[in-house]
Short mmCIF file of C-alpha atoms and ligand atoms in Angstrom, two decimals:
data_model
loop_
_atom_site.label_atom_id
_atom_site.label_comp_id
_atom_site.label_asym_id
_atom_site.label_seq_id
_atom_site.Cartn_x
_atom_site.Cartn_y
_atom_site.Cartn_z
CA UNK N 21 85.73 70.03 116.56
CA UNK N 22 82.88 72.56 116.46
CA UNK N 23 82.39 72.57 120.09
CA UNK N 24 80.39 75.61 121.46
CA UNK N 25 79.76 76.90 117.77
CA UNK N 26 76.30 77.96 117.01
CA UNK N 27 74.98 77.52 113.47
CA UNK N 28 71.87 79.12 111.86
CA UNK N 29 70.58 76.39 109.34
CA UNK N 30 68.31 77.68 106.61
CA UNK N 31 66.64 74.69 104.99
CA UNK N 32 65.16 75.36 101.60
CA UNK N 33 62.53 73.75 99.65
CA UNK N 34 63.99 71.17 97.66
CA UNK N 35 64.28 67.26 97.66
CA UNK N 36 67.61 67.59 99.14
CA UNK N 37 66.07 69.07 102.40
CA UNK N 38 65.95 65.59 103.97
CA UNK N 39 69.76 65.47 103.86
CA UNK N 40 69.60 68.48 106.12
CA UNK N 41 68.50 66.18 108.86
CA UNK N 42 71.48 64.36 108.58
CA UNK N 43 73.34 67.62 108.70
CA UNK N 44 71.62 68.73 111.79
CA UNK N 45 72.88 65.28 113.42
CA UNK N 46 76.43 65.68 112.28
CA UNK N 47 76.92 69.07 113.53
CA UNK N 48 75.51 68.04 117.05
CA UNK N 49 77.90 65.21 116.78
CA UNK N 50 80.58 67.87 116.18
CA UNK N 51 79.57 69.76 119.20
CA UNK N 52 77.61 72.63 117.47
CA UNK N 53 74.15 73.80 118.44
CA UNK N 54 71.66 74.18 115.42
CA UNK N 55 69.10 77.05 115.24
CA UNK N 56 66.88 75.88 112.43
CA UNK N 57 64.78 78.00 109.98
CA UNK N 58 62.69 76.29 107.53
CA UNK N 59 61.23 78.00 104.49
CA UNK N 60 57.60 77.57 103.67
CA UNK N 61 58.55 75.32 100.51
CA UNK N 62 61.21 73.56 102.83
CA UNK N 63 58.35 72.44 105.04
CA UNK N 64 56.89 70.64 102.09
CA UNK N 65 59.72 68.21 102.20
CA UNK N 66 60.67 67.93 105.76
CA UNK N 67 58.35 68.76 108.69
CA UNK N 68 58.85 71.32 111.45
CA UNK N 69 58.64 68.42 114.06
CA UNK N 70 61.12 66.47 112.61
CA UNK N 71 63.48 69.29 112.43
CA UNK N 72 62.92 70.71 116.03
CA UNK N 73 63.18 67.01 117.35
CA UNK N 74 66.64 66.51 116.01
CA UNK N 75 67.80 70.06 116.70
CA UNK N 76 66.36 70.20 120.01
CA UNK N 77 65.23 73.70 119.42
CA UNK N 78 62.22 75.76 118.18
CA UNK N 79 62.10 75.81 114.45
CA UNK N 80 61.92 79.60 113.03
CA UNK N 81 59.61 79.80 110.05
CA UNK N 82 57.70 83.05 109.98
CA UNK N 83 58.91 86.41 109.57
CA UNK N 84 55.84 88.02 111.62
CA UNK N 85 55.84 85.55 114.52
CA UNK N 86 54.80 87.52 117.56
CA UNK N 87 55.74 85.00 119.92
CA UNK N 88 59.24 84.83 118.44
CA UNK N 89 59.53 88.58 118.12
CA UNK N 90 58.87 88.78 121.87
CA UNK N 91 61.69 86.49 122.58
CA UNK N 92 64.35 87.36 119.96
CA UNK N 93 63.66 89.47 116.79
CA UNK N 94 64.60 88.46 113.48
CA UNK N 95 67.58 90.73 113.22
CA UNK N 96 69.04 89.51 116.42
CA UNK N 97 68.43 85.96 115.33
CA UNK N 98 70.41 86.57 112.05
CA UNK N 99 73.34 87.79 114.27
CA UNK N 100 73.24 85.33 117.10
CA UNK N 101 75.06 82.27 115.33
CA UNK N 102 78.65 82.06 114.42
CA UNK N 103 77.69 81.21 110.99
CA UNK N 104 74.85 81.12 108.76
CA UNK N 105 74.42 77.87 106.53
CA UNK N 106 71.84 77.39 103.62
CA UNK N 107 71.20 73.67 102.89
CA UNK N 108 69.85 73.17 100.61
CA UNK N 109 70.32 76.37 98.84
CA UNK N 110 67.53 76.62 96.07
CA UNK N 111 67.65 78.57 93.15
CA UNK N 112 65.05 80.85 94.55
CA UNK N 113 67.17 81.56 97.79
CA UNK N 114 70.17 82.29 95.84
CA UNK N 115 68.36 84.82 93.60
CA UNK N 116 66.75 86.44 96.51
CA UNK N 117 70.01 87.31 98.18
CA UNK N 118 71.72 88.15 95.07
CA UNK N 119 68.99 90.48 94.36
CA UNK N 120 68.65 91.75 97.95
CA UNK N 121 65.11 90.55 98.40
CA UNK N 122 63.60 90.27 101.93
CA UNK N 123 60.03 89.02 101.73
CA UNK N 124 60.09 86.00 104.16
CA UNK N 125 62.30 84.85 107.31
CA UNK N 126 64.91 83.04 105.51
CA UNK N 127 65.73 85.86 102.79
CA UNK N 128 65.48 88.63 105.68
CA UNK N 129 67.84 86.68 107.80
CA UNK N 130 70.54 86.38 104.80
CA UNK N 131 70.25 89.92 104.14
CA UNK N 132 70.38 91.23 107.89
CA UNK N 133 73.23 88.97 109.04
CA UNK N 134 76.57 90.27 109.84
CA UNK N 135 77.89 86.63 109.77
CA UNK N 136 79.46 84.67 107.15
CA UNK N 137 76.97 82.71 104.86
CA UNK N 138 77.94 79.25 103.63
CA UNK N 139 75.53 77.89 100.89
CA UNK N 140 75.05 74.30 99.78
CA UNK N 141 73.22 74.76 96.31
CA UNK N 142 71.06 72.09 95.16
CA UNK N 143 68.86 72.02 92.07
CA UNK N 144 67.97 70.59 88.77
CA UNK N 145 70.89 70.54 86.41
CA UNK N 146 69.30 72.84 83.86
CA UNK N 147 68.63 75.25 86.85
CA UNK N 148 71.98 75.24 87.95
CA UNK N 149 73.38 75.72 84.64
CA UNK N 150 71.05 78.74 83.73
CA UNK N 151 72.76 82.01 83.16
CA UNK N 152 70.64 83.42 85.80
CA UNK N 153 71.89 81.13 88.60
CA UNK N 154 75.51 81.28 87.21
CA UNK N 155 75.06 85.23 87.57
CA UNK N 156 73.60 85.17 91.00
CA UNK N 157 76.65 82.71 92.24
CA UNK N 158 78.86 85.28 90.82
CA UNK N 159 77.19 87.91 92.60
CA UNK N 160 76.88 86.10 95.93
CA UNK N 161 80.65 85.10 95.73
CA UNK N 162 81.45 88.84 95.30
CA UNK N 163 79.53 89.31 98.41
CA UNK N 164 81.84 86.91 100.17
CA UNK N 165 79.02 84.13 100.49
CA UNK N 166 80.92 80.71 100.52
CA UNK N 167 79.68 77.81 98.89
CA UNK N 168 80.08 73.96 99.10
CA UNK N 169 79.13 71.78 96.15
CA UNK N 170 76.86 71.08 94.24
CA UNK N 171 78.08 67.87 93.31
CA UNK N 172 77.57 65.99 89.84
CA UNK N 173 75.61 62.66 89.53
CA UNK N 174 72.33 61.27 89.22
CA UNK N 175 69.44 63.63 90.51
CA UNK N 176 66.15 62.82 92.13
CA UNK N 177 64.31 64.25 89.06
CA UNK N 178 66.07 61.53 86.93
CA UNK N 179 68.50 63.95 85.22
CA UNK N 180 72.25 63.90 85.43
CA UNK N 181 74.81 66.51 86.12
CA UNK N 182 75.65 69.18 88.68
CA UNK N 183 73.10 70.09 90.91
CA UNK N 184 72.98 67.47 93.85
CA UNK N 185 73.57 68.90 97.21
CA UNK N 186 77.14 68.08 98.77
CA UNK N 187 76.93 65.20 101.12
CA UNK N 188 76.32 66.33 104.97
CA UNK N 189 79.78 65.23 105.89
CA UNK N 190 81.38 67.58 103.30
CA UNK N 191 79.22 70.44 104.48
CA UNK N 192 80.37 69.79 108.04
CA UNK N 193 83.91 69.84 106.53
CA UNK N 194 83.34 73.05 105.02
CA UNK N 195 81.58 74.60 108.01
CA UNK N 196 84.82 73.43 110.24
CA UNK N 197 87.09 75.11 107.67
CA UNK N 198 85.24 78.21 107.86
CA UNK N 199 85.06 78.39 111.69
CA UNK N 200 88.54 77.14 112.03
CA UNK N 201 90.11 78.90 115.17
CA UNK N 202 93.79 78.62 114.25
CA UNK N 203 96.78 80.90 114.44
CA UNK N 204 95.55 82.70 111.45
CA UNK N 205 92.12 83.63 112.81
CA UNK N 206 91.02 87.14 111.88
CA UNK N 207 93.53 87.29 109.16
CA UNK N 208 92.53 87.97 105.55
CA UNK N 209 94.87 86.19 103.01
CA UNK N 210 94.66 86.32 99.31
CA UNK N 211 95.54 83.58 96.80
CA UNK N 212 95.76 83.68 93.07
CA UNK N 213 95.68 80.21 91.23
CA UNK N 214 95.51 78.39 87.99
CA UNK N 215 96.30 79.59 84.38
CA UNK N 216 94.65 82.50 82.76
CA UNK N 217 93.04 82.11 79.35
CA UNK N 218 93.95 84.85 76.92
CA UNK N 219 91.37 85.05 73.97
CA UNK N 220 92.59 85.16 70.32
CA UNK N 221 89.01 85.16 68.88
CA UNK N 222 85.54 83.99 70.45
CA UNK N 223 86.77 80.25 70.31
CA UNK N 224 90.40 80.12 70.67
CA UNK N 225 92.61 81.26 73.31
CA UNK N 226 96.19 81.11 74.71
CA UNK N 227 96.53 78.98 77.85
CA UNK N 228 99.15 77.01 79.90
CA UNK N 229 99.29 73.68 82.01
CA UNK N 230 98.77 74.81 85.46
CA UNK N 231 96.16 72.71 86.98
CA UNK N 232 95.59 75.04 90.23
CA UNK N 233 96.43 72.33 92.46
CA UNK N 234 99.04 74.02 94.39
CA UNK N 235 96.96 77.15 94.81
CA UNK N 236 93.77 75.34 96.06
CA UNK N 237 95.98 73.44 98.54
CA UNK N 238 97.52 76.57 100.15
CA UNK N 239 94.17 78.00 100.24
CA UNK N 240 92.85 75.07 102.24
CA UNK N 241 95.72 75.08 104.44
CA UNK N 242 95.25 78.80 105.07
CA UNK N 243 91.49 78.13 105.87
CA UNK N 244 92.51 75.40 108.17
CA UNK N 245 94.50 77.70 110.09
CA UNK N 246 91.61 80.02 110.47
CA UNK N 247 92.15 82.66 107.95
CA UNK N 248 89.60 84.44 105.77
CA UNK N 249 90.77 83.46 102.11
CA UNK N 250 89.90 85.23 98.98
CA UNK N 251 90.68 82.68 96.32
CA UNK N 252 91.17 84.35 92.98
CA UNK N 253 91.29 81.74 90.37
CA UNK N 254 91.69 81.29 86.51
CA UNK N 255 89.97 78.32 84.69
CA UNK N 256 91.96 75.45 86.65
CA UNK N 257 90.88 71.82 86.76
CA UNK N 258 91.97 71.32 90.42
CA UNK N 259 88.62 71.17 92.69
CA UNK N 260 87.98 74.54 94.26
CA UNK N 261 89.07 74.96 97.82
CA UNK N 262 86.30 74.60 100.64
CA UNK N 263 85.93 77.61 103.09
CA UNK N 264 87.03 80.27 100.73
CA UNK N 265 85.34 83.16 98.97
CA UNK N 266 86.04 81.82 95.24
CA UNK N 267 86.28 84.68 92.55
CA UNK N 268 86.55 83.04 89.17
CA UNK N 269 88.43 85.09 86.33
CA UNK N 270 89.53 84.30 82.92
CA UNK N 271 92.23 86.77 81.74
CA UNK N 272 95.37 88.12 83.37
CA UNK N 273 93.66 91.64 83.22
CA UNK N 274 90.60 90.22 85.15
CA UNK N 275 92.91 88.77 87.65
CA UNK N 276 94.39 91.91 88.60
CA UNK N 277 91.14 93.64 88.91
CA UNK N 278 89.76 90.89 91.13
CA UNK N 279 92.96 91.16 93.50
CA UNK N 280 92.61 95.04 93.62
CA UNK N 281 89.03 94.66 94.57
CA UNK N 282 89.73 92.14 97.38
CA UNK N 283 92.40 94.24 99.07
CA UNK N 284 93.00 94.99 101.88
CA UNK N 285 94.78 91.67 102.78
CA UNK N 286 97.37 90.58 105.58
CA UNK N 287 99.04 88.47 103.10
CA UNK N 288 98.79 87.79 99.41
CA UNK N 289 100.01 84.67 97.72
CA UNK N 290 100.32 84.54 93.95
CA UNK N 291 100.41 81.00 92.93
CA UNK N 292 98.63 81.58 89.75
CA UNK N 293 100.41 80.81 86.27
CA UNK N 294 99.69 84.18 84.73
CA UNK N 295 99.91 84.34 80.81
CA UNK N 296 102.84 87.01 79.98
CA UNK N 297 101.13 88.25 77.14
CA UNK N 298 97.50 88.69 75.55
CA UNK N 299 96.34 89.11 71.95
CA UNK N 300 96.64 92.64 71.13
CA UNK N 301 93.60 92.72 68.65
CA UNK N 302 91.21 90.05 69.99
CA UNK N 303 88.77 89.69 67.35
CA UNK N 304 85.07 89.60 67.90
CA UNK N 305 84.40 87.04 65.01
CA UNK N 306 86.22 83.71 64.59
CA UNK N 307 89.20 83.96 62.27
CA UNK N 308 88.50 82.06 59.26
CA UNK N 309 90.78 79.71 57.24
CA UNK N 310 91.26 80.72 53.65
CA UNK N 311 92.69 78.27 51.36
CA UNK N 312 96.24 79.13 50.13
CA UNK N 313 97.04 82.04 52.52
CA UNK N 314 99.92 82.29 54.99
CA UNK N 315 98.53 81.64 58.49
CA UNK N 316 97.19 84.99 60.17
CA UNK N 317 99.83 86.64 62.65
CA UNK N 318 99.08 86.90 66.14
CA UNK N 319 100.42 90.07 67.65
CA UNK N 320 100.85 89.77 71.72
CA UNK N 321 100.92 92.80 74.00
CA UNK N 322 102.08 92.52 77.46
CA UNK N 323 99.81 91.59 80.47
CA UNK N 324 100.21 93.28 83.64
CA UNK N 325 102.45 91.69 86.28
CA UNK N 326 100.19 91.25 89.19
CA UNK N 327 102.74 90.30 91.78
CA UNK N 328 104.78 93.07 90.84
CA UNK N 329 101.88 95.78 90.79
CA UNK N 330 100.86 94.69 94.12
CA UNK N 331 104.30 94.26 95.68
CA UNK N 332 104.83 97.99 94.64
CA UNK N 333 101.60 99.59 95.72
CA UNK N 334 101.97 102.65 97.77
CA UNK N 335 98.93 101.91 99.90
CA UNK N 336 97.21 98.61 100.64
CA UNK N 337 100.12 96.54 100.18
CA UNK N 338 99.71 93.49 102.23
CA UNK N 339 102.41 93.06 104.88
CA UNK N 340 103.56 89.80 103.18
CA UNK N 341 103.70 89.24 99.58
CA UNK N 342 104.61 85.77 98.25
CA UNK N 343 105.56 84.98 94.53
CA UNK N 344 106.24 81.90 92.48
CA UNK N 345 108.81 81.38 90.22
CA UNK N 346 108.40 78.44 87.74
CA UNK N 347 112.13 77.87 86.49
CA UNK N 348 113.74 75.43 84.01
CA UNK N 349 117.46 76.52 84.42
CA UNK N 350 119.76 77.91 86.99
CA UNK N 351 116.43 77.95 89.42
CA UNK N 352 118.09 79.51 92.61
CA UNK N 353 119.86 82.25 90.89
CA UNK N 354 116.88 83.22 88.57
CA UNK N 355 114.51 82.98 91.36
CA UNK N 356 116.67 85.24 93.75
CA UNK N 357 116.92 87.88 90.95
CA UNK N 358 113.00 87.62 90.43
CA UNK N 359 112.47 88.23 94.30
CA UNK N 360 114.42 91.50 93.87
CA UNK N 361 112.90 92.51 90.39
CA UNK N 362 109.26 91.57 91.64
CA UNK N 363 109.55 93.36 95.05
CA UNK N 364 107.94 90.59 96.74
CA UNK N 365 108.88 89.37 100.39
CA UNK N 366 109.18 85.74 99.67
CA UNK N 367 109.55 83.73 96.44
CA UNK N 368 109.10 80.03 96.09
CA UNK N 369 111.02 78.64 93.21
CA UNK N 370 110.08 75.55 91.49
CA UNK N 371 112.00 73.43 89.00
CA UNK N 372 109.31 72.97 86.32
CA UNK N 373 111.69 70.89 83.82
CA UNK N 374 108.97 68.29 82.25
CA UNK N 375 111.15 65.37 84.10
CA UNK N 376 110.27 66.68 87.50
CA UNK N 377 106.53 66.20 86.95
CA UNK N 378 105.82 69.26 89.04
CA UNK N 379 103.78 71.28 86.52
CA UNK N 380 100.13 69.68 86.86
CA UNK N 381 101.63 66.88 89.25
CA UNK N 382 100.72 66.07 92.84
CA UNK N 383 104.20 66.29 94.44
CA UNK N 384 106.67 69.33 94.33
CA UNK N 385 110.23 70.19 95.43
CA UNK N 386 110.63 73.95 96.36
CA UNK N 387 113.18 76.27 97.44
CA UNK N 388 111.90 79.38 99.65
CA UNK N 389 113.82 82.57 99.02
CA UNK N 390 113.59 85.30 101.73
CA UNK N 391 115.75 88.19 102.52
CA UNK N 392 117.93 85.72 104.32
CA UNK N 393 118.72 83.91 101.22
CA UNK N 394 117.53 80.26 99.68
CA UNK N 395 116.16 77.49 101.98
CA UNK N 396 115.43 74.08 100.09
CA UNK N 397 112.57 72.40 101.23
CA UNK N 398 112.69 68.37 100.64
CA UNK N 399 110.37 66.76 98.16
CA UNK N 400 106.93 66.59 99.41
CA UNK N 401 103.08 66.66 98.29
CA UNK N 402 101.70 69.93 97.22
CA UNK N 403 99.31 69.51 100.28
CA UNK N 404 102.41 69.18 102.79
CA UNK N 405 104.04 72.12 101.26
CA UNK N 406 100.83 74.00 101.58
CA UNK N 407 100.56 73.39 105.05
CA UNK N 408 104.44 74.12 105.70
CA UNK N 409 103.88 77.40 104.07
CA UNK N 410 100.72 78.29 105.73
CA UNK N 411 102.65 77.80 109.18
CA UNK N 412 105.37 79.98 107.99
CA UNK N 413 102.81 82.68 107.05
CA UNK N 414 101.17 82.40 110.21
CA UNK N 415 104.72 82.82 111.99
CA UNK N 416 105.20 85.86 109.88
CA UNK N 417 102.19 87.64 110.57
CA UNK N 418 102.18 86.95 114.11
O1 LIG X 520 107.51 86.52 86.01
P1 LIG X 520 106.91 84.94 86.35
O2 LIG X 520 105.80 84.63 85.39
O3 LIG X 520 107.90 83.96 86.18
O4 LIG X 520 106.31 85.32 87.65
C1 LIG X 520 106.06 84.23 88.51
C2 LIG X 520 105.23 84.99 89.59
O5 LIG X 520 104.67 86.05 89.30
C3 LIG X 520 104.14 84.19 90.18
O6 LIG X 520 104.08 84.32 91.46
C4 LIG X 520 102.95 84.48 89.25
O7 LIG X 520 101.72 84.32 90.07
C5 LIG X 520 103.26 86.07 89.22
N1 LIG X 520 102.83 86.68 88.03
C6 LIG X 520 101.94 87.64 88.12
N2 LIG X 520 101.47 88.22 87.03
C7 LIG X 520 101.82 88.13 85.72
C8 LIG X 520 102.98 87.04 85.79
C9 LIG X 520 103.27 86.57 86.95
O8 LIG X 520 101.32 87.98 89.10
N3 LIG X 520 101.59 88.82 84.50
#
């Protein structure tokens, strides 16, 4: 599945570095060749000899290595691969790239590369949860850096929580998804997903029941066909899709800004359940309950309609814009009218009456509405529906 692909693998310094040996083995089994780069601290955990023996290649370690420079300069090295993978990606490596530092071979390669970068973070729970790491992750994702993991579980340091490096097999899956060479290769597709949260005060918010499952499934189906996917999600409970640039937002207004920043795109799929309103006067301090008073009124203001805004964009409008309609009554009639009103090309109508179990569930029954009218799809899993939609998108863009 990765036959002929070349992976530049940066091994950072962490206990998870031993798993990178297994990663090299799995990548080779999948047909890829691995060019290993070992940081100085990485070499404290795995030896250059074991890495080069497994990779069947010289290990690159020093920025100013005269022999290496004579053979291949570090800039060239950074560009010779199909993908740069950092596993384990330590807090330090993440911080270096987020801050633009280039003081050793690994960080220089990461800054100089013109290829996509996939990081598999691994660190202590507190380091992962530190606001500095969270900020760096956000910055990196903004640069288009892809991530896989970390997983939650017991850690080598004895603590428990998120921070374990994703298993090598999962990293290979993410690499495979990223390097997919399907019928959407070279296309950029934007997907919105999940609910939005609209704050009332610092502790309360208005939300909805969207799990984000459909959006994640669509993003993964697009990645499997080789698309470059920008996945813009509200606070969803579904796992984030692999192989995408993930941009996390909270409110509808933030989602619109993130969508506009991610353009241009060949297609845009608006699967998010965006709140129609936000609280007009969000308070900075918690609204207090005082005895005997009537409850405080909450005045709402309209949110921007992201689908409508992008559908009517004079410039940068994706050539295919797809919206969703969650309806409880007169599903087809309402959805057909909605397609017109929103100005999108396709609209996918869902019957979300509670008895259908669609909202938050694993299965769905949809009707695709195009300019040619409604087309009912049989009931299927959200993953199967995502695959069918991705195939139709590939057809439409071809
Ligand atoms: O109007 P309604 O919420 O039913 O429209 C649903 C479609 O519009 C979905 O594709 C949803 O992602 C999108 N939408 C949006 N911004 C809003 C409201 C809905 O993009 N503020």
